Every structure is written in C-alpha cells, then in structure tokens.
Amino acid sequence: MHLFTSKFVERPEYVRELSGSVTTPAGFKAAGVAAGIKRSGSPDMGLLLSTAPCTSAAMYTTNAAAAAPVKVCTEELSRGALRGVVVNSGSANACTGAQGLADARAMVKLAASAVGADPAGMAVASTGVIGTPLPMDGIEAGIYAAAAALSENGGGDFAAAIRTTDSLDKVGAVEVELSTGTVSIGACAKGAGMIAPSMATMLAFITTDVLIRADLLQETLLLAAGQSFNAVSVDGDMSTNDSLFMLASGGSGLAVEPGSGDYDRFAAAVNAVCKGLALKMVADGEGATKTVGLDVTGAADSGEAVRVARAVASSVLVRTAFYGRDANWGRIMASAGAALSGEAELDADIFFEDICLAKAGAAGPGQPPADRLREVMEQQEIAVTLALHRGHAGHAMYFSDLTHDYVTLNADYTT
Amino acid sequence: MHLFTSKFVERPEYVRELSGSVTTPAGFKAAGVAAGIKRSGSPDMGLLLSTAPCTSAAMYTTNAAAAAPVKVCTEELSRGALRGVVVNSGSANACTGAQGLADARAMVKLAASAVGADPAGMAVASTGVIGTPLPMDGIEAGIYAAAAALSENGGGDFAAAIRTTDSLDKVGAVEVELSTGTVSIGACAKGAGMIAPSMATMLAFITTDVLIRADLLQETLLLAAGQSFNAVSVDGDMSTNDSLFMLASGGSGLAVEPGSGDYDRFAAAVNAVCKGLALKMVADGEGATKTVGLDVTGAADSGEAVRVARAVASSVLVRTAFYGRDANWGRIMASAGAALSGEAELDADIFFEDICLAKAGAAGPGQPPADRLREVMEQQEIAVTLALHRGHAGHAMYFSDLTHDYVTLNADYTT
C-alpha cells in the first residue's frame, strides 16, 4: 500500500516511502500463520519481535468493557520495555470474564516461552468477535508455529494475520533522513469498523530502528495518535480492543534526543505514518465510498472543537448525505448546533472545498456554482470547513460516509 | 391510530382511548390546507386555535442552530399564555438568517390577524428542509385559507398538514375519568427522522379541556417529555426545529389542582399520551423495522444512566445488529463501556426479554435457549435490560434499528 495517497496526509520532504512493513527497520522479525481461530482458515495469529531488548510505547482503549488482552497489557506489563507482541484475529477475547484474563496471560507466557523472551516484555492483542472464549488449543499451536516462522521478511504475513473485515492490507514503511544518517519506520494496522474517535477497533504496530528513550517515544506516539487514530471515525463506536504499539530497536545506531532537529524530523515522520494508516482505515471503512476531512475552526477552546467535530463526524444524517452526494450543509449546521446545545446562536460558515455554502449560519452568499459543487460531491475525498467564529481553537477529523454496504456488513456479521 | 399499541406504553385504567384528535377536547378548532410549500401539493399548512383564552405550556429544542420559529417562540412569546399555533411543513425555516426571523414573525402576525387573536398568543412552528427561505406568498394565502377552514372537526386535517417523511398519521385522543367528571386530551405529532433523545425533528401538539394553571401545565409537560419525547432515538440527530406545545382550554369546566388525586390522574394520562406518540415516532422511524426498549438499571446516578442509554441507543453497530436479528450483546457492552470510559471495569448483565445473555460482563450463564432467542429477535418490539451494578439509578430509552431503507431515504432526501 501507499501511505501518502490521501490528500489529507502530507509527506515531509525528508521522508521517503519504501515498499516495506514492520520488519523493514533493522532488528525486527515477524510472522503470521493460520491457527484455526477463523473458520475461513485465513491467517489469524501474528508475532512481532525485536531481536534484542528495545524501548517501546503503547496506547490502549479506555473503554470500561476493555478486552482481557488490554487489561493484561495495561495492568501487568510495562509500556516502555516491551520487546514483542503476540496477536490473534478472529476472536476479540472481550467480555470473557476470568477465563479471558487467564487466556490472555497464557498467550503472553506461551509467546515468551516460544521465542525465549521475558514474559514481562511480551504484549498481547486480540481482535474479532466479542464475547466468545479463545480456542486455546489452536492458539497454543499457532503461537509455536508463528515463533518457528519468525523472519526478517515476515512483516507482510504479520499484517495479513491481523485483518478482520479489512478489505486492504494496511502496511507500509518510510525512511527518514536525519542529520546523522537514515532511520526507518515500519507500520501496519487493522481496522475498518467500530472505528471511533478515541481509538478504533484497530490494532496498529509501528517499528523503528532509531535509538530513543521510552518516555520520549511514548510522548511521540501520543501526539501522533491525537492527529491520526484519535481523529478518525467510521461509525463512532469505540471498541473494547483498540491497541497501538510502537517498538524502537535502536538497530540503526542513530539516536534522537528531545528538542533536537532530528527528533522533530522523526516525530513528524511518525505523525505522517500514523495519519497515513488512519486515513487508510477511513477509506477502507466498512462500506465506505468517501472520506470527508472536516476542519472545525474558530471554536472557543479545543475541547469544544473536538466535541463539535465528533458530533458532525458521527451524525448518521451527515454521513448518509455524503453517500447520496448531497451537499446538505444544513445537517452539518444542525449537528454542530446540537453539540453546542444551550450556547449562543450559531453563526457558522460552511465550505465544501473552496465553495462557501453557508455564511453566518444561513445559506449563501448567493447560489453555489452548481457544476463545481457536483464535481466536488463526486470526489472520493472531500474537504469540509466549519468555521464557528467563537474563538481560536480547531480540530480536524476524518470520517467515512454511511452506506447500504455498511448496513449489510453489520447486520450480517454474526456473534 | 391507536396510542397504546406498543407494549412499552401502559394505559392507566381510568384512561379510555377515543377515536379523536386535537379538536376532541372542548374549545378547540383546527385546520390543515395545501399552501404549495411542498412540491407534491400535499397539505403543508396547519392552524390550531383555542376558541377562548387558555393556558399553555411549551418546550423547544436547545440546538444552538435553532430555527427561526423556535427563536421567535422562545424569545418573543410567552410559554404560558399561548392560544394557538400556526405551523407549516415542507420547509424548516432553519439556517435562514434575518430573513427567516422576519418570515417567522410575519407568520405569527398573519395568523393572529386571520383569526382575530393577539399575536402575543400565536406560536409558530416549521418543519422540513433546512436552509431554504419560506415562500411567503404561498404561506400568506395558506394561512388565510387555513383560518377560513378552522373547524371543531379539523384535527385530522391539521395532523395531515404537519407530516413530512412520516408514513403514518400520529394522532389520537383519550378521556380521563376524574373524581369530578371526565376531561379529554387530544394530540398529534410528526417525526420520523432526525429523532434524538433531546427532542426529535418532531412537532407535537397536545390539547385538553381541563382547567389548569400554566405553571402546573408546564411542569406536567416537562415530566411527560422526559419519559417520552426525550427518551426516544431514531438516529441520534437533534433537530433545529423540535417544538412541543400544550394548550388547556378549560372547556370542560373541571379543574385540577397541584397535589390532588385528580392532578395525578391527569398527569399520568398526559404521560401515557406523550409516550404513545413518542413510541409511534420510533416505530415509524425512517426505514425502521423494530423498536428496542432499553432499560438501563443500576447506574451510579441518573446522569450516568442517561449517558449510557443514549450511547447504546445511538450506536450504529447496535442498531444494525437488531436489523440483522442478531442478538449481539457484545456491541451493547462495548458501547456502554465507551460511555463509561475511564470508569471501573464494567461487570454488567444483559437481558433480551427474559433471556440472560451476559452476566457480570461475560457471556452466560450457559448457552442461551436458541429457539426462544430466535423468537425474541423476530419480535417487532424487543425489551433489553442492561444492569450496570454500579448504583441505583435508571433510565429507559426507545430506539429503532438502522436499516437499508434508512440509508436510502436519507441519502436521497435532497436539500
């Protein structure tokens, strides 16, 4: 895949895209195998490992019904000293009670033992159907098979093993030119439905061979997630399993220090990679035909900007209108107004690309150019600006349209 | 229509359903005519009037993009001394700026003049497409035609004139046995889409011939709305135009006083009528095939109960699952968990009717009875209980499923 195909993602000039994956940076091995969790027989067990101790960062869903693997990672493992991740698709190990916790812990121990690593550094993630117990026999065999298959070229297999309803692999790599040389970043993700602004039903894995302190890596990841994984919506539903991992092997021998120009370049590259993956999730959103980039400007404060952006992005009326290629700015105004319930009268402006459809809360000025508007509504990516005129804060979000195919997919996906 | 067809609406024993409308209570006239606002030529202009001064109550959307008629009603008219309402469908007069305000004020003046009433007592409401100006020539002629057509049997025509995407008239009447005699309540409403928990894209009109103080009537209406119009969701989108009016003519000569048994009966009847109308909106929700009655119990406080109920009711994943007849309790757990983000681990129970699908946050106990569950999922009305075990507060909500037809309707409804 190509990380920078969306017009909403900018590639910094010192970043070059590679054909690669999580095993592109030096010091990583990965594998993906079929462990029989998915009835289809597709790959469903992945293993990612730094060949030597490394630094790490991680973020997890804050859902109060968080899945067992998320609980094990947040409560029992360190964020900063992970060395690998074992992950299965086909079953989320969520809402599985004490058995689920025991199973998640068993996955950690099995994976650590299979690769000869310390269990304290082996994270676990699951994705798939909620509420069914993991088939542990298959999982055990799968973990050993994955460990045996670990390879410096295994990033593609690993990416394939984490897919659920994704129609596209979400995998890529870049190299970043620093003053001291070149480092690389590899990444893959899964996610197409249950994608909400505060992390999606998504798993994402980012690797790099830069040498970086764990606390700085965590800060880098948090900032990047705010503008990428936490700024996309497919259906507004926050999942039980969202997890985002980043491992830095130091394999390039090149270090980045806080406040340096090289750190800024590295952080910008991580931002771009995360945003590229996140926009791929929106484009691959279940049933989606379009991506809308919504830029809320002029909010009273950043909390308000986020609230309004999320309200518009999760409005099913707004999202069906985009599916219908209907420039229905009134629905955007109504959902922004609902998010600002009780506040002063909304006198917002709304632009679709360069076309001003509403000025100071009402239609106009004048009739929009019909031909140009039709052209805009046919675009696969549409930039919408909602200027609130209430202050100076802003927030950008990216969401997909709501389509017949979304309903079909989610009415038929069985527990 | 029948107000008490839903199993979620209870008819108090001292309430008897009549075949009637807003003109059933003594002292009211109404009319509905075609003013040419709708291209289809269907009725689109309604007028409701108490033949003598009366008391009133009203509630309006709190949307910051509230429509011009809502602004005029809230800022320029008294809640307690309304005598009539002029209403048009086909155009919402929302997001129409200064011209919209002038048009809404003109509707008030024209209607008051046409019926010889004080403009201070004539409310105005509009529903339909957002962002287009009202065709005032047609509206003026329509108001005079409606005034000329006012009749003590005009409630049905009035109900027809306020419809937009409704597939059913929502109109009914009851009589209430008090200790002093019998009073009646008539009602009609419109609403099928853009139905959110805090009032819907709905207009509702309730009349009664009881003699009641305006402040007590307002309190009665607020309480009833909390369990009816504010507890339903079709798509989670709060409208710009929601308005709920209640007029009490005193035409029966029978008074209700605060704290009396007769007041309790009257208030319970108003509750039942409002809930009956609200459930009709859900059943008639755009594209809906099912109504889910969600009872959230055991919340830490009532704010939490409402927050969780609204999150579940507006989850598109939950709603598509009901459309697919899939007893996907995991999606309910996930959306409740998202609403309780950051709180202690969710150990909720979930029941579909009498079937326990999840206990203490996990599947079980045991396999649900498959035949009985299939039967439940085929029901048109499904009762779901979500027991949070966090405290003693609760909230009930009623929502429709999300279907292909909803997407079709809303992707094609053009600005």
CSV table of N, CA, C and O in Angstrom, one decimal, chain A residues 22-23 25-30 47-56 81-85 115-118 121-122 150 152 206-210 246-251:
chain,number,residue,atom,x,y,z
A,22,VAL,N,6.6,-3.8,9.0
A,22,VAL,CA,7.2,-3.7,10.3
A,22,VAL,C,8.5,-4.3,10.4
A,22,VAL,O,9.3,-4.1,11.4
A,23,THR,N,8.9,-5.2,9.5
A,23,THR,CA,10.2,-5.8,9.5
A,23,THR,C,11.2,-5.0,8.7
A,23,THR,O,12.4,-5.4,8.6
A,25,PRO,N,12.5,-1.8,9.4
A,25,PRO,CA,13.6,-1.3,10.3
A,25,PRO,C,14.5,-2.5,10.8
A,25,PRO,O,14.0,-3.6,11.0
A,26,ALA,N,15.8,-2.2,11.0
A,26,ALA,CA,16.7,-3.2,11.4
A,26,ALA,C,16.3,-3.7,12.8
A,26,ALA,O,15.9,-2.9,13.7
A,27,GLY,N,16.4,-5.0,13.0
A,27,GLY,CA,16.3,-5.5,14.4
A,27,GLY,C,14.9,-6.1,14.6
A,27,GLY,O,14.6,-6.4,15.8
A,28,PHE,N,14.1,-6.4,13.6
A,28,PHE,CA,12.8,-6.9,13.9
A,28,PHE,C,12.5,-8.2,13.1
A,28,PHE,O,13.0,-8.3,11.9
A,29,LYS,N,11.8,-9.1,13.7
A,29,LYS,CA,11.3,-10.3,13.0
A,29,LYS,C,9.8,-10.4,13.2
A,29,LYS,O,9.3,-9.9,14.2
A,30,ALA,N,9.1,-11.0,12.3
A,30,ALA,CA,7.7,-11.1,12.4
A,30,ALA,C,7.2,-12.4,11.7
A,30,ALA,O,7.9,-12.9,10.8
A,47,LEU,N,3.0,-12.7,15.2
A,47,LEU,CA,4.0,-12.5,16.3
A,47,LEU,C,5.0,-11.4,15.7
A,47,LEU,O,5.4,-11.5,14.6
A,48,LEU,N,5.3,-10.5,16.5
A,48,LEU,CA,6.3,-9.4,16.2
A,48,LEU,C,7.3,-9.3,17.3
A,48,LEU,O,6.9,-9.3,18.5
A,49,LEU,N,8.6,-9.3,16.9
A,49,LEU,CA,9.6,-9.3,18.0
A,49,LEU,C,10.8,-8.5,17.6
A,49,LEU,O,11.3,-8.5,16.4
A,50,SER,N,11.3,-7.8,18.6
A,50,SER,CA,12.6,-7.1,18.4
A,50,SER,C,13.7,-8.1,18.8
A,50,SER,O,13.6,-8.8,19.8
A,51,THR,N,14.7,-8.3,17.9
A,51,THR,CA,15.6,-9.4,18.2
A,51,THR,C,16.5,-9.1,19.4
A,51,THR,O,17.1,-10.0,19.9
A,52,ALA,N,16.5,-7.9,19.8
A,52,ALA,CA,17.3,-7.5,21.1
A,52,ALA,C,16.4,-6.7,21.9
A,52,ALA,O,15.4,-6.1,21.4
A,53,PRO,N,16.7,-6.5,23.2
A,53,PRO,CA,15.9,-5.6,24.0
A,53,PRO,C,15.8,-4.2,23.4
A,53,PRO,O,16.7,-3.8,22.7
A,54,CYS,N,14.6,-3.6,23.6
A,54,CYS,CA,14.4,-2.3,22.9
A,54,CYS,C,13.5,-1.4,23.8
A,54,CYS,O,13.1,-1.8,24.9
A,55,THR,N,13.2,-0.2,23.3
A,55,THR,CA,12.3,0.7,24.0
A,55,THR,C,10.9,0.6,23.3
A,55,THR,O,10.9,0.2,22.2
A,56,SER,N,9.9,1.0,24.0
A,56,SER,CA,8.6,0.8,23.5
A,56,SER,C,7.6,1.9,24.0
A,56,SER,O,7.9,2.6,25.0
A,81,ALA,N,9.0,-1.1,28.1
A,81,ALA,CA,10.0,-2.1,28.0
A,81,ALA,C,9.4,-3.3,27.3
A,81,ALA,O,9.8,-4.5,27.6
A,82,LEU,N,8.5,-3.1,26.3
A,82,LEU,CA,8.0,-4.3,25.5
A,82,LEU,C,9.1,-4.6,24.5
A,82,LEU,O,9.8,-3.8,24.0
A,83,ARG,N,9.1,-5.9,24.1
A,83,ARG,CA,10.0,-6.4,23.1
A,83,ARG,C,9.3,-7.0,22.0
A,83,ARG,O,9.8,-7.2,20.9
A,84,GLY,N,8.1,-7.4,22.2
A,84,GLY,CA,7.3,-8.1,21.2
A,84,GLY,C,5.8,-8.1,21.5
A,84,GLY,O,5.4,-7.7,22.6
A,85,VAL,N,5.0,-8.5,20.5
A,85,VAL,CA,3.6,-8.6,20.6
A,85,VAL,C,3.1,-9.9,20.0
A,85,VAL,O,3.5,-10.2,18.9
A,115,VAL,N,9.7,-17.8,22.1
A,115,VAL,CA,10.8,-17.1,21.5
A,115,VAL,C,11.9,-16.9,22.4
A,115,VAL,O,12.9,-16.3,22.1
A,116,GLY,N,11.8,-17.4,23.6
A,116,GLY,CA,12.8,-17.3,24.6
A,116,GLY,C,13.0,-15.9,25.2
A,116,GLY,O,14.1,-15.4,25.4
A,117,ALA,N,11.9,-15.2,25.4
A,117,ALA,CA,12.0,-13.8,25.9
A,117,ALA,C,11.3,-13.8,27.3
A,117,ALA,O,10.6,-14.7,27.7
A,118,ASP,N,11.5,-12.6,28.0
A,118,ASP,CA,10.9,-12.4,29.3
A,118,ASP,C,9.4,-12.1,29.1
A,118,ASP,O,9.1,-11.2,28.3
A,121,GLY,N,7.9,-8.6,28.9
A,121,GLY,CA,8.1,-7.7,27.7
A,121,GLY,C,7.3,-8.1,26.5
A,121,GLY,O,7.4,-7.6,25.4
A,122,MET,N,6.4,-9.1,26.7
A,122,MET,CA,5.6,-9.6,25.6
A,122,MET,C,4.1,-9.1,25.7
A,122,MET,O,3.4,-9.6,26.6
A,150,LEU,N,9.2,-17.0,12.5
A,150,LEU,CA,9.7,-15.6,12.6
A,150,LEU,C,10.8,-15.4,11.6
A,150,LEU,O,11.7,-16.2,11.4
A,152,GLU,N,12.9,-12.0,9.2
A,152,GLU,CA,13.2,-10.6,8.9
A,152,GLU,C,12.4,-10.1,7.7
A,152,GLU,O,12.4,-8.9,7.4
A,206,ILE,N,3.9,-0.2,15.1
A,206,ILE,CA,4.9,0.6,14.5
A,206,ILE,C,6.2,0.2,15.0
A,206,ILE,O,6.4,0.1,16.2
A,207,THR,N,7.2,0.1,14.1
A,207,THR,CA,8.5,-0.3,14.5
A,207,THR,C,9.5,0.8,13.9
A,207,THR,O,9.2,1.5,12.9
A,208,THR,N,10.6,0.9,14.6
A,208,THR,CA,11.6,1.8,14.1
A,208,THR,C,13.0,1.3,14.6
A,208,THR,O,13.1,0.7,15.6
A,209,ASP,N,14.0,1.7,13.8
A,209,ASP,CA,15.4,1.3,14.3
A,209,ASP,C,16.1,2.5,14.9
A,209,ASP,O,17.3,2.4,15.1
A,210,VAL,N,15.4,3.6,15.1
A,210,VAL,CA,16.0,4.7,15.8
A,210,VAL,C,16.3,4.3,17.3
A,210,VAL,O,15.7,3.4,17.8
A,246,MET,N,4.3,0.6,19.7
A,246,MET,CA,5.5,1.1,18.9
A,246,MET,C,6.7,0.6,19.6
A,246,MET,O,6.9,0.7,20.8
A,247,LEU,N,7.6,0.0,18.8
A,247,LEU,CA,8.8,-0.6,19.3
A,247,LEU,C,10.0,0.0,18.6
A,247,LEU,O,10.0,0.2,17.4
A,248,ALA,N,11.0,0.4,19.4
A,248,ALA,CA,12.2,1.1,18.8
A,248,ALA,C,13.4,0.2,19.1
A,248,ALA,O,13.8,0.1,20.3
A,249,SER,N,14.0,-0.4,18.1
A,249,SER,CA,15.1,-1.4,18.3
A,249,SER,C,16.4,-0.7,18.5
A,249,SER,O,17.3,-1.3,19.1
A,250,GLY,N,16.6,0.5,18.1
A,250,GLY,CA,17.9,1.1,18.1
A,250,GLY,C,18.8,0.5,17.1
A,250,GLY,O,20.0,0.9,17.1
A,251,GLY,N,18.3,-0.3,16.2
A,251,GLY,CA,19.2,-1.1,15.3
A,251,GLY,C,20.0,-0.2,14.3
A,251,GLY,O,20.9,-0.7,13.7
